[in-house]
């Protein structure tokens, strides 16, 4: 009886996970300052995802043109650190 209960529970979990659908990872790449959010719709639900691989808004907008997409600044963009300052030497 216990085996049957555990099997039913395991089957319920598998069905629940499968029914929830697959989700794409929302990766905001901190190396790029601009992201494009793409919307896919349709008869079967569709979805949306974020592509952070653009170096400028015009570059992103050119790619998004004609698509169900929009471009925005990446909230997680981490600009490169400035180069270290060299110590100034005083000559006599």
Coordinates of C-alpha atoms in Angstrom, one line a residue:
X1 CA 0.0 0.0 0.0
X2 CA 2.8 2.4 0.8
X3 CA 4.5 1.8 -2.5
X4 CA 1.3 2.6 -4.3
X5 CA 0.9 5.9 -2.3
X6 CA 4.5 6.9 -3.1
X7 CA 4.1 6.1 -6.7
X8 CA 0.9 8.1 -6.9
X9 CA 2.7 11.1 -5.2
X10 CA 5.7 10.8 -7.6
X11 CA 3.4 10.7 -10.6
X12 CA 1.5 13.7 -9.4
X13 CA 4.7 15.7 -9.0
X14 CA 5.9 14.8 -12.5
X15 CA 2.5 15.7 -14.0
X16 CA 2.5 19.0 -12.1
X17 CA 5.9 20.0 -13.2
X18 CA 5.2 19.0 -16.9
X19 CA 1.9 21.0 -16.8
X20 CA 3.5 24.1 -15.5
X21 CA 5.3 24.5 -18.8
X22 CA 8.9 25.3 -19.6
X23 CA 10.3 28.7 -18.7
X24 CA 13.4 30.3 -20.2
X25 CA 16.0 31.7 -17.9
X26 CA 15.8 35.4 -17.5
X27 CA 19.5 36.2 -17.8
X28 CA 20.5 39.8 -17.7
X29 CA 24.0 39.7 -18.9
X30 CA 25.9 42.4 -16.9
X31 CA 28.4 42.8 -19.7
X32 CA 26.0 44.6 -22.1
X33 CA 24.2 47.9 -21.4
X34 CA 21.0 47.2 -23.5
X35 CA 18.5 44.4 -23.5
X36 CA 15.7 43.4 -25.8
X37 CA 12.5 41.9 -24.4
X38 CA 10.9 39.7 -27.0
X39 CA 7.2 38.7 -26.8
X40 CA 5.9 35.6 -28.6
X41 CA 2.2 35.0 -28.7
X42 CA 0.1 32.8 -30.7
X43 CA -2.4 30.0 -30.4
X44 CA -0.3 27.9 -28.1
X45 CA 0.5 30.5 -25.5
X46 CA 3.9 31.7 -26.5
X47 CA 6.1 33.4 -24.0
X48 CA 8.7 36.1 -23.6
X49 CA 12.4 36.3 -23.0
X50 CA 15.1 38.8 -22.6
X51 CA 18.2 39.1 -24.7
X52 CA 20.9 41.3 -23.2
X53 CA 23.6 41.2 -26.0
X54 CA 23.4 44.8 -27.3
X55 CA 25.9 47.6 -27.0
X56 CA 23.5 50.5 -27.9
X57 CA 19.8 51.3 -28.1
X58 CA 20.0 51.9 -31.9
X59 CA 21.6 48.5 -32.4
X60 CA 18.9 46.8 -30.4
X61 CA 16.1 48.8 -32.0
X62 CA 17.3 47.8 -35.5
X63 CA 17.1 44.1 -34.4
X64 CA 13.7 44.6 -32.7
X65 CA 12.2 46.4 -35.8
X66 CA 9.2 44.5 -37.1
X67 CA 9.0 42.1 -34.2
X68 CA 7.0 42.1 -31.0
X69 CA 9.9 43.3 -29.0
X70 CA 11.2 46.4 -27.1
X71 CA 14.6 47.6 -26.1
X72 CA 15.6 49.1 -22.7
X73 CA 18.6 49.7 -20.6
X74 CA 20.0 46.7 -18.7
X75 CA 19.3 47.3 -15.0
X76 CA 22.2 44.9 -14.1
X77 CA 24.8 46.4 -16.4
X78 CA 28.2 46.7 -14.7
X79 CA 30.4 49.0 -16.7
X80 CA 34.1 48.0 -16.8
X81 CA 36.2 49.3 -14.1
X82 CA 38.4 52.3 -15.0
X83 CA 42.1 51.5 -15.4
X84 CA 44.2 52.0 -12.3
X85 CA 45.7 55.4 -12.0
X86 CA 49.4 55.5 -12.2
X87 CA 51.2 57.2 -9.3
X88 CA 52.7 60.5 -10.3
X89 CA 56.4 60.8 -9.7
X90 CA 57.9 64.1 -8.7
X91 CA 61.3 64.7 -10.3
X92 CA 63.8 67.0 -8.7

